[in-house]
Tab-separated table of C-alpha atoms and ligand atoms in Angstrom:
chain	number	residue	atom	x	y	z
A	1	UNK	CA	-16.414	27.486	8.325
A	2	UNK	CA	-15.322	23.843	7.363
A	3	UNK	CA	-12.224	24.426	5.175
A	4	UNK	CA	-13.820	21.815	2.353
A	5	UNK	CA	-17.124	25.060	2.595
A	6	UNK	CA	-14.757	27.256	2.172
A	7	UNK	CA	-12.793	25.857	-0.859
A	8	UNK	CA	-16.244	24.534	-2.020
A	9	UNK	CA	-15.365	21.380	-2.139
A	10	UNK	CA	-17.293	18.229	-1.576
A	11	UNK	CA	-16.594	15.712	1.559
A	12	UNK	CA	-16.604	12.415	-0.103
A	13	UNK	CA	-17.433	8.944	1.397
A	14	UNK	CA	-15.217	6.280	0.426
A	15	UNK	CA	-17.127	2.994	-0.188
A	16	UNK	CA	-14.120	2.490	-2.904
A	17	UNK	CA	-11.072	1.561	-0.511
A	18	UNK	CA	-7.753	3.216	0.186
A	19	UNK	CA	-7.413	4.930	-3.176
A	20	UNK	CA	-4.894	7.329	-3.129
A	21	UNK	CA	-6.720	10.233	-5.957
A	22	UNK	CA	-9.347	10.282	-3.126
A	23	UNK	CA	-6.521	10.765	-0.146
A	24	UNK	CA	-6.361	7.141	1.045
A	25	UNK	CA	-7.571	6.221	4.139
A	26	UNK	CA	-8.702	8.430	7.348
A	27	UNK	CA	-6.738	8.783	10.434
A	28	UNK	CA	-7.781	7.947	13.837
A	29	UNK	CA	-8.639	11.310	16.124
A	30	UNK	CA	-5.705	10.410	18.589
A	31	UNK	CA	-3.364	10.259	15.594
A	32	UNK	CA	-4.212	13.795	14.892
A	33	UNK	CA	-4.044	15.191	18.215
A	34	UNK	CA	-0.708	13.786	18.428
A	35	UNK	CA	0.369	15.540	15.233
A	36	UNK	CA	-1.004	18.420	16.389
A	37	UNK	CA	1.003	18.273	19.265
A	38	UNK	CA	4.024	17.653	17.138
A	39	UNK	CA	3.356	20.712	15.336
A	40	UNK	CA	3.577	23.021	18.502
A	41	UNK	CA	6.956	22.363	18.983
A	42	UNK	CA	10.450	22.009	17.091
A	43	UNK	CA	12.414	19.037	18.259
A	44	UNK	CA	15.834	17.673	16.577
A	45	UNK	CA	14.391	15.696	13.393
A	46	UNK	CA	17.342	12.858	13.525
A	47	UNK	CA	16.702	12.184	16.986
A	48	UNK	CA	13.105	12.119	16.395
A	49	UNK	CA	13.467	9.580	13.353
A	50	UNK	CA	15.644	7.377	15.701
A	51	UNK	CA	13.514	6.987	18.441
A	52	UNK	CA	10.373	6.198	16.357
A	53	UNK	CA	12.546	4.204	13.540
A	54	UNK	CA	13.136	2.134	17.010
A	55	UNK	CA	10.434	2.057	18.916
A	56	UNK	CA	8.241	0.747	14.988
A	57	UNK	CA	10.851	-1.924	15.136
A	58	UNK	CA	10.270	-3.566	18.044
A	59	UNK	CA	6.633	-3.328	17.378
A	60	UNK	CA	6.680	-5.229	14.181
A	61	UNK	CA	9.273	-7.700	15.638
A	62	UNK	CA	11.778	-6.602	12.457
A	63	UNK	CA	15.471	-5.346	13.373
A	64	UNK	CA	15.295	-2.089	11.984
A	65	UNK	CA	12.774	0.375	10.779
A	66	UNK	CA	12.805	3.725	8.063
A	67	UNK	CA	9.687	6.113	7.815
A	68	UNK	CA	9.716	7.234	3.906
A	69	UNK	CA	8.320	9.824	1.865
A	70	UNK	CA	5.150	7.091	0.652
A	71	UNK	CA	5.778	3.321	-0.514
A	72	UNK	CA	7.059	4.488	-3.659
A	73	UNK	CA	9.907	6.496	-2.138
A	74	UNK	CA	10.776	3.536	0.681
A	75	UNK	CA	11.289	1.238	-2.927
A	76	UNK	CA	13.410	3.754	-4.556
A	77	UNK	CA	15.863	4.479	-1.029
A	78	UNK	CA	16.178	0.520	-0.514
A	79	UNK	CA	16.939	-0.185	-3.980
A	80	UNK	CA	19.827	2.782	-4.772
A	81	UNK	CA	21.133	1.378	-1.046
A	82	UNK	CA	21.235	-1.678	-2.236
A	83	UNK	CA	23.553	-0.296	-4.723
A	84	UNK	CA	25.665	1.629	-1.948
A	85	UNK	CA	25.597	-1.768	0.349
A	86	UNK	CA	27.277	-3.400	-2.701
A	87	UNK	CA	30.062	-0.469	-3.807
A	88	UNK	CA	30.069	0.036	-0.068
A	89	UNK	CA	29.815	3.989	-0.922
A	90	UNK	CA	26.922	6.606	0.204
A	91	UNK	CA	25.080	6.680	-3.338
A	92	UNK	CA	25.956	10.743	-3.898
A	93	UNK	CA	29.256	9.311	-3.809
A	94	UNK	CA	29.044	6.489	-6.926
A	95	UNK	CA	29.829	7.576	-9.793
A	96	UNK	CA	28.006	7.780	-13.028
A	97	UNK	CA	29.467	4.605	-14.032
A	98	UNK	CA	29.163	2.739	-11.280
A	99	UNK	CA	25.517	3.097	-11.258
A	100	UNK	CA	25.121	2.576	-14.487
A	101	UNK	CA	26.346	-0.595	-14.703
A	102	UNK	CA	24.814	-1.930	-11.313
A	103	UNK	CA	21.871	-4.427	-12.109
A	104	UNK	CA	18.634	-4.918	-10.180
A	105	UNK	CA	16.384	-8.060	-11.194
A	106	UNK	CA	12.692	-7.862	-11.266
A	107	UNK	CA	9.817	-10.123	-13.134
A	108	UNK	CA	7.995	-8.444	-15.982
A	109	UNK	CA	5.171	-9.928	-14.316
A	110	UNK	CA	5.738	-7.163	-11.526
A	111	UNK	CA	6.005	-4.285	-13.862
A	112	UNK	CA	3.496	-1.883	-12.533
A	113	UNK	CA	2.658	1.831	-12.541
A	114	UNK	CA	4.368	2.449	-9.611
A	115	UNK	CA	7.906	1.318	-10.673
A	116	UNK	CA	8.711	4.845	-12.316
A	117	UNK	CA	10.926	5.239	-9.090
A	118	UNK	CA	13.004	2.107	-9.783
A	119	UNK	CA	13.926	3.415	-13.361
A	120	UNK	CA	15.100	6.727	-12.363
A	121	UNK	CA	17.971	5.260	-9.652
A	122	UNK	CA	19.943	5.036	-13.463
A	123	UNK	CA	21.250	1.734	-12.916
A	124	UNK	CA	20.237	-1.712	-15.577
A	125	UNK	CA	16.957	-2.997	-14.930
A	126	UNK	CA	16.814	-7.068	-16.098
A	127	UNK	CA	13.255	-8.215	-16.618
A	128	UNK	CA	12.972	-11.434	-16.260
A	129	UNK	CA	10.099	-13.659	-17.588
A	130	UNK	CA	6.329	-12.811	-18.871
A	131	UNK	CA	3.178	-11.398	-17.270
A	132	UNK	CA	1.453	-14.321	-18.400
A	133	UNK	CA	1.238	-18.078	-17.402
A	134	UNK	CA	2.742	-19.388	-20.521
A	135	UNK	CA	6.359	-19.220	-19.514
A	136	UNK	CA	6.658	-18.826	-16.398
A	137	UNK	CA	9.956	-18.197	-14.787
A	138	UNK	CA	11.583	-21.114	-13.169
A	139	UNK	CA	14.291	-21.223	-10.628
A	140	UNK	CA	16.989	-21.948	-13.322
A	141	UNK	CA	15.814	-19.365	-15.419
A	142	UNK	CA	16.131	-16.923	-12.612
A	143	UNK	CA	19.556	-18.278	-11.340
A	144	UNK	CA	21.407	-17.174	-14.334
A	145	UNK	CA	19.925	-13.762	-14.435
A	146	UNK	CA	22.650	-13.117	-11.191
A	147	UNK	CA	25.768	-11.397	-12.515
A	148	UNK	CA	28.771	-10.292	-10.377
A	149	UNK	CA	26.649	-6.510	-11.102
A	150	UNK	CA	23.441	-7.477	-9.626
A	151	UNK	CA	22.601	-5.268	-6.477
A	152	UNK	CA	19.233	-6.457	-5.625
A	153	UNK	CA	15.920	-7.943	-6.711
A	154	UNK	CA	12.750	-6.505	-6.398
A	155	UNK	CA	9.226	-8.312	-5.990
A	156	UNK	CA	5.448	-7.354	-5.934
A	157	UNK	CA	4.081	-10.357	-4.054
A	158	UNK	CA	0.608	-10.944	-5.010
A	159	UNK	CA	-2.225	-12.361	-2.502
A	160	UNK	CA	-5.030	-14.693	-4.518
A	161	UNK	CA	-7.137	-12.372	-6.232
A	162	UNK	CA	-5.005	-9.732	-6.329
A	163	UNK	CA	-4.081	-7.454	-9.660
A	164	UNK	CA	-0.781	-8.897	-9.742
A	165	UNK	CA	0.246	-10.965	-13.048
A	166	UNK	CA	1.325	-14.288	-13.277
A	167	UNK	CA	4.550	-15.459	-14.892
A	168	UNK	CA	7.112	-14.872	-11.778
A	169	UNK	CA	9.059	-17.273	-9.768
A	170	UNK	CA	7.335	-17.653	-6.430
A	171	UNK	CA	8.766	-15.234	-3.298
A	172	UNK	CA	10.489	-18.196	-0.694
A	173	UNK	CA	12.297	-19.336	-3.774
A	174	UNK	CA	13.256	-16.131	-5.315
A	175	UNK	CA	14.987	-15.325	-1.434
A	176	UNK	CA	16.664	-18.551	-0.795
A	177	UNK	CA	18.239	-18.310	-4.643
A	178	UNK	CA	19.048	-14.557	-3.826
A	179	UNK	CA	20.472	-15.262	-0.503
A	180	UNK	CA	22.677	-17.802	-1.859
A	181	UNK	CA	24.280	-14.984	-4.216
A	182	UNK	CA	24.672	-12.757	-1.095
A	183	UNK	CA	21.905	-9.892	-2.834
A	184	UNK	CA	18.817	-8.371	-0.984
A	185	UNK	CA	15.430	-8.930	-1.588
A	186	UNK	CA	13.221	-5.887	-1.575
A	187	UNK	CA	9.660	-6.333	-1.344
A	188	UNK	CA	6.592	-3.940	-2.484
A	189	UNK	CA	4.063	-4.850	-0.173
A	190	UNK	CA	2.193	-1.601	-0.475
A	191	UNK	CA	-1.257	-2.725	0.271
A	192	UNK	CA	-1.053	-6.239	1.904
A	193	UNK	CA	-2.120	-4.983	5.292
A	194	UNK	CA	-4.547	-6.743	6.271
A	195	UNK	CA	-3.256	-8.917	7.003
A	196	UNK	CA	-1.299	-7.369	10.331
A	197	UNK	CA	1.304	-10.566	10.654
A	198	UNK	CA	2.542	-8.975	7.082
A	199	UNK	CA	4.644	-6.540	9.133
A	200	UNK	CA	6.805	-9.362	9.998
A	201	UNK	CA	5.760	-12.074	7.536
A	202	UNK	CA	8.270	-11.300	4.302
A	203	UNK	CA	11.065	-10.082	6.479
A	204	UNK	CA	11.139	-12.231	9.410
A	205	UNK	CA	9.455	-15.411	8.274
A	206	UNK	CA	10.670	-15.518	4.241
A	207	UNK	CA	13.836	-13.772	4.870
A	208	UNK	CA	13.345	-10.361	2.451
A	209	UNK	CA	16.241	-8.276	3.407
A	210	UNK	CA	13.371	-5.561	2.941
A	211	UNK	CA	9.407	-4.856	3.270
A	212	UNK	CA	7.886	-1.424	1.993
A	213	UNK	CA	4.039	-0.711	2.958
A	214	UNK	CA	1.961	2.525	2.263
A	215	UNK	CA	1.584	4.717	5.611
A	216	UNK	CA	-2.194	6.235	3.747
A	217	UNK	CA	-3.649	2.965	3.440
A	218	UNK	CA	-4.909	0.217	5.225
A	219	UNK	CA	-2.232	1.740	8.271
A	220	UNK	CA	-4.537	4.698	8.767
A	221	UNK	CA	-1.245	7.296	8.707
A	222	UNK	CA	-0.091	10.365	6.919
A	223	UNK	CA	-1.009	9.613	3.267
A	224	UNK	CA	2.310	11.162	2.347
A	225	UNK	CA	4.123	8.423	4.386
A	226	UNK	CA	5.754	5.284	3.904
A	227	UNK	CA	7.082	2.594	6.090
A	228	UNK	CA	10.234	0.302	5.319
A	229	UNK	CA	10.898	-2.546	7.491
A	230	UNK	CA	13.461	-4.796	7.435
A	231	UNK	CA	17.212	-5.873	7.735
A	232	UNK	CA	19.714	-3.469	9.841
A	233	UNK	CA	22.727	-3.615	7.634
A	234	UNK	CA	20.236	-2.580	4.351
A	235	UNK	CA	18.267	-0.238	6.354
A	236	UNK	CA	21.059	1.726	8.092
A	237	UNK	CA	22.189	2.890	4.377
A	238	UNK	CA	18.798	3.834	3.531
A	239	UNK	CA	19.053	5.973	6.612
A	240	UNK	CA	22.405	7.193	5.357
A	241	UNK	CA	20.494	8.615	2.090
A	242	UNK	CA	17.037	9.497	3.785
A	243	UNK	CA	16.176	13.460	4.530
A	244	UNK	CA	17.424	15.350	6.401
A	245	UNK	CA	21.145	13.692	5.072
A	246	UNK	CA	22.213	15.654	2.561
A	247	UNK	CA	21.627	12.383	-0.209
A	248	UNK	CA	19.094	11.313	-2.553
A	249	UNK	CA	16.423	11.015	0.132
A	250	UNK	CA	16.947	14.723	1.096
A	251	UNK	CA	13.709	15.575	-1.622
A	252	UNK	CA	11.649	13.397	0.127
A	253	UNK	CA	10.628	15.616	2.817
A	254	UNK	CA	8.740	14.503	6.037
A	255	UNK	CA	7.277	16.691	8.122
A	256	UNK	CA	7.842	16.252	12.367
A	257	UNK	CA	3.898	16.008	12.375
A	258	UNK	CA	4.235	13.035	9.299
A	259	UNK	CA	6.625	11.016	11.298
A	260	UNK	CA	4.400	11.366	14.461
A	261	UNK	CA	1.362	10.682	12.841
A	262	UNK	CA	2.960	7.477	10.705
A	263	UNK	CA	4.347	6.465	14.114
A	264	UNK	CA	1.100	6.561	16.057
A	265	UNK	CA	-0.905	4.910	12.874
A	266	UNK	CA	1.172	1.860	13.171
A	267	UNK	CA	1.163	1.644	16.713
A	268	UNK	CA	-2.879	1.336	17.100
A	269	UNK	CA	-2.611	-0.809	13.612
A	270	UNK	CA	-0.349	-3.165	15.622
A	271	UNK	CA	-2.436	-2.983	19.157
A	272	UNK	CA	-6.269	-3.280	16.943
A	273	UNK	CA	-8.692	-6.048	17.179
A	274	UNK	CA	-8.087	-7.301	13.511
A	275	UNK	CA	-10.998	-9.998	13.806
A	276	UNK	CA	-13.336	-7.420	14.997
A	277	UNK	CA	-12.581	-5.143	12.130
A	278	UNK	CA	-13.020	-8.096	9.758
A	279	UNK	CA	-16.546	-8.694	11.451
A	280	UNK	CA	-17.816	-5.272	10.766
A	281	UNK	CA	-16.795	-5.632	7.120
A	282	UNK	CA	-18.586	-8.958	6.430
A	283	UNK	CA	-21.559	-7.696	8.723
A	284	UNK	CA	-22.011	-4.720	6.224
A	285	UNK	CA	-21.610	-6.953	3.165
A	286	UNK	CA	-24.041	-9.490	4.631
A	287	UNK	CA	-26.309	-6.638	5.323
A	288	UNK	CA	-26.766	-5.027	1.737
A	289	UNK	CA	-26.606	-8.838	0.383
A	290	UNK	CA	-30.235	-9.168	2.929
A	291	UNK	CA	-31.661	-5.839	2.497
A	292	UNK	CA	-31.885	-5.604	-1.320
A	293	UNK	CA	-32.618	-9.243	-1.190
A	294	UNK	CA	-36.026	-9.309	-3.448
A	295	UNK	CA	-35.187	-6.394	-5.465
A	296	UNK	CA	-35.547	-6.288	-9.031
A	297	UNK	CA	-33.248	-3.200	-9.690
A	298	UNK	CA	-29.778	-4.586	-7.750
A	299	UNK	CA	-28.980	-7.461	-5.904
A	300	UNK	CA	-25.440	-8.126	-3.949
A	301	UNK	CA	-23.157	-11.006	-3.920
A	302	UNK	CA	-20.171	-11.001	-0.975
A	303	UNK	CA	-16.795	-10.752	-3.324
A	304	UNK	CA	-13.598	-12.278	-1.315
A	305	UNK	CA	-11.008	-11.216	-1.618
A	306	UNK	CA	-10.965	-7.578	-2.695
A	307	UNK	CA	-9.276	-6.455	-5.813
A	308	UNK	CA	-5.968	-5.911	-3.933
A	309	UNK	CA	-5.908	-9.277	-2.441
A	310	UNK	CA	-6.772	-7.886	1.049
A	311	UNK	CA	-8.566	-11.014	2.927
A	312	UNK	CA	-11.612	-8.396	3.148
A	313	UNK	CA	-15.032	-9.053	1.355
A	314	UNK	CA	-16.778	-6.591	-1.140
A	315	UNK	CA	-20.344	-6.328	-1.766
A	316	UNK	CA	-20.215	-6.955	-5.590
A	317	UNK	CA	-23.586	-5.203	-7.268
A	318	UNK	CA	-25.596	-7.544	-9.893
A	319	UNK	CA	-27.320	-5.083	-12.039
A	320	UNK	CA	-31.246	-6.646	-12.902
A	321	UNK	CA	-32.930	-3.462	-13.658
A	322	UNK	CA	-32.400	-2.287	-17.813
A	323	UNK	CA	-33.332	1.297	-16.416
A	324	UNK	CA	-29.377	1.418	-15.247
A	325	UNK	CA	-26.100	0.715	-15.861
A	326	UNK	CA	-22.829	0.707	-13.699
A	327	UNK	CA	-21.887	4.214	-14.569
A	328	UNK	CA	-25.290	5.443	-14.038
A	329	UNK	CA	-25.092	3.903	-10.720
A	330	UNK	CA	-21.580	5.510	-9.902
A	331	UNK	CA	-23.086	8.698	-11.369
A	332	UNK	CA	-26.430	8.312	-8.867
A	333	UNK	CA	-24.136	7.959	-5.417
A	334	UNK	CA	-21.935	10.845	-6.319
A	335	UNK	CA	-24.609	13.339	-7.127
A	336	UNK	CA	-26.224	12.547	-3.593
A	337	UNK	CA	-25.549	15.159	-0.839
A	338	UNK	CA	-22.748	13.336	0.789
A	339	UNK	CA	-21.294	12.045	-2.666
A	340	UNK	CA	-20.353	8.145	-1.923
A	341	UNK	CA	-17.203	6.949	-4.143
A	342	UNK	CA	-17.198	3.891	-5.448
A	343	UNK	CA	-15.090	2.331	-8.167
A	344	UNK	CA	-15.855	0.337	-10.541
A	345	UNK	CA	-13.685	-2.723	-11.661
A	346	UNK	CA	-14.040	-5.588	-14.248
A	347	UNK	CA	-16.962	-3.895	-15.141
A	348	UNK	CA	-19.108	-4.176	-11.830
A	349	UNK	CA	-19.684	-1.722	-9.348
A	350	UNK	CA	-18.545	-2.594	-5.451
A	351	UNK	CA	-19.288	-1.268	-2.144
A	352	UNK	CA	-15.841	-1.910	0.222
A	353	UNK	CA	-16.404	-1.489	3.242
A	354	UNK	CA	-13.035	-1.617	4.412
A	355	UNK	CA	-13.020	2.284	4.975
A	356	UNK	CA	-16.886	2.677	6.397
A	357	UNK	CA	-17.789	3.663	9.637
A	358	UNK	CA	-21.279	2.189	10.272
A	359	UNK	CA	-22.511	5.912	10.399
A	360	UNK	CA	-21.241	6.135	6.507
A	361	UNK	CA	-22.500	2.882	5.438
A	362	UNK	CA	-26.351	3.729	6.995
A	363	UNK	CA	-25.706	6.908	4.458
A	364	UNK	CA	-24.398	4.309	2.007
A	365	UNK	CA	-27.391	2.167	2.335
A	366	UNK	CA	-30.313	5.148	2.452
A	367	UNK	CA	-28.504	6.283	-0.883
A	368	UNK	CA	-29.063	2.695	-2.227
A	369	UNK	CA	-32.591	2.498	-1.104
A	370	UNK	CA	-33.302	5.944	-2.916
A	371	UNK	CA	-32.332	5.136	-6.371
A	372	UNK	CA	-34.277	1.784	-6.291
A	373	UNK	CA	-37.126	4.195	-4.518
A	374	UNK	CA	-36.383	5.871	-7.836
A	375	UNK	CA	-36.171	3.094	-10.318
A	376	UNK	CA	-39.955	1.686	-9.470
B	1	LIG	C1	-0.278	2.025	-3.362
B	1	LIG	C2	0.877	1.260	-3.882
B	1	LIG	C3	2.141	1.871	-4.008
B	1	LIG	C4	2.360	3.322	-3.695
B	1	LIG	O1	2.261	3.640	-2.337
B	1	LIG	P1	2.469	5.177	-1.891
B	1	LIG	O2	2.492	5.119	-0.406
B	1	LIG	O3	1.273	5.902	-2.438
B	1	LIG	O4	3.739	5.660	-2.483
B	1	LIG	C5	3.205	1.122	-4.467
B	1	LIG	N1	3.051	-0.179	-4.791
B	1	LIG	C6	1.854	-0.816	-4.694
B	1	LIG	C7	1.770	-2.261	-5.048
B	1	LIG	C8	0.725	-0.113	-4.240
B	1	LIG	O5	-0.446	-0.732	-4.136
């Protein structure tokens, strides 16, 4: 019996995106044979962690690579190194003091609700700025925010149409300024794959000292996994702290079978056809937009980029019936035998295809052309 039967639980289709309450993205079959084989055998976990820490470097042309417990985790490690690269002390050494007073800069713009982790290293977090375009932070303004205390800066880089606010200093200037007071620029980049030359883009080609991206998104890895890239001299502290050292990374487990699978994710990320990938999105997209054409119930429009900034289209869902409404639509799809998730944002309901096999979307698209069967 399938274990979802047996828990009586419903398999989901995700015409939403990598959403983590749904479990993110799916992994490839080779990437869980290879965990599978991981399981079946104990192997030293440090010597493990080097050899794929290594072999994810050279891959993404950065000089060193850390696999974390999930973005959020990589942000917290590289920012409390930061700390330790600055005091040069492991950070279960520091005292209380010594934390407290460290500073890390960040724009209020990029306050988020995935930050939590930043606040609970105990050290002084300056906001700088506003999340709106009224007054937005200049390169002065951000200058003088550098104390002989600050330990790094963090920064949510936002891609056009993205969720991210306005009101911060752009990224190239907020590195060269940083670089120029000697601190390290750490960079949430959590979702901004596609696209792939973001593996190498903020580290290699801006000059962040640090790049964190989700391993159970767009990378197709362990959901529970995160991947830092970036800088050696940063990057060998985070190692310092990360499990199995006894530090602050020793909470944040990650299994052999994680590190394997996170390993093998990025690997066929790096070696994939991108273009092709990008084809069978706007194919779909095109497809709905043709199919329900004439109809007087829903129409589609192609949305571009997708509400994480991903250069991916959406098929955005123009409502023309007054028999339905977004949530009734939502409702509809998730009631259907295979339940299709969809989310719906600034008040319209979208069909991403980023996660759809073509098998799913033909489900997708049957589903659709019951409820306007329905609505006649
Ligand atoms: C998804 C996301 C995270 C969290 O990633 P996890 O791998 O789930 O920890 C952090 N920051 C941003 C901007 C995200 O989109």
């Amino acid at each position: 019996m399938n274990i979802y039967d047996e828990l009586n639980l419903k398999k989901l289709i995700n015409a939403a995106g990598t959403y983590t309450v749904i479990g993110g993205s799916k992994m490839s079959e080779t990437t869980l044979d290879k965990m599978n084989e991981a399981a079946r055998s104990n192997v030293e976990i440090k010597e493990l962690q080097n050899a794929i820490h290594n072999r994810l470097a050279a891959l993404t042309n950065n000089e060193s690579c850390v696999i974390s417990a999930g973005a959020i985790v990589g942000i917290y490690l590289c920012l409390a190194s930061a700390i330790s690269m600055k005091y040069k002390k492991q950070f279960k050494h520091l005292t209380k003091s010594e934390i407290e007073k460290a500073e890390i800069i960040m724009f209020k713009a990029h306050r988020n609700p995935y930050d939590r982790s930043i606040g609970l290293i105990g050290c002084k977090l300056i906001e700088l700025g506003f999340a709106n375009t009224i007054d937005i932070v200049d390169e002065e303004t951000f200058e003088q925010a550098f104390t002989e205390n600050t330990c790094a800066v963090f920064y949510l880089p936002s891609s056009e149409g993205g969720w991210v606010a306005p009101g911060a200093l752009d990224l190239k200037t907020t590195i060269q300024v940083s670089k120029k007071h000697h601190v390290p620029v750490i960079v949430d980049a959590a979702a901004q794959l596609p696209p792939k030359s973001n593996l190498w883009h903020f580290t290699k080609e801006l000059g962040a000292d640090a790049v964190v991206f989700s391993g159970g998104k767009y990378l197709k890895g362990p959901q529970s996994t995160g991947v830092i890239l970036g800088k050696k001299d940063l990057l060998d502290w985070v190692s310092r702290h990360n499990f199995p050292n006894y530090d602050i990374g020793r909470m944040h487990k990650i299994s052999r079978e994680e590190l394997v699978g996170i390993y093998n994710a990025v690997k066929e990320y790096v070696l994939s056809d991108e273009e092709e990938e990008g084809n069978q999105a706007t194919w779909i997209v095109n497809d709905l937009i043709q199919e329900f054409d004439k109809s007087n119930c829903f129409i589609f429009e192609s949305s571009y980029p997708n509400e994480a900034g991903q250069p991916m289209p959406r098929a955005k869902m123009i409502i023309q019936s007054s028999k339905i409404n977004v949530e009734l639509v939502r409702d509809y799809l998730l009631s259907k035998e295979n339940p299709i998730y969809t989310k719906i944002d600034n008040g319209y309901i979208y069909i991403n295809p980023m996660m759809l096999s073509l098998e799913e979307y033909k489900i997708v698209k049957a589903s659709l052309l019951e409820l306007q069967e329905e609505l006649k």
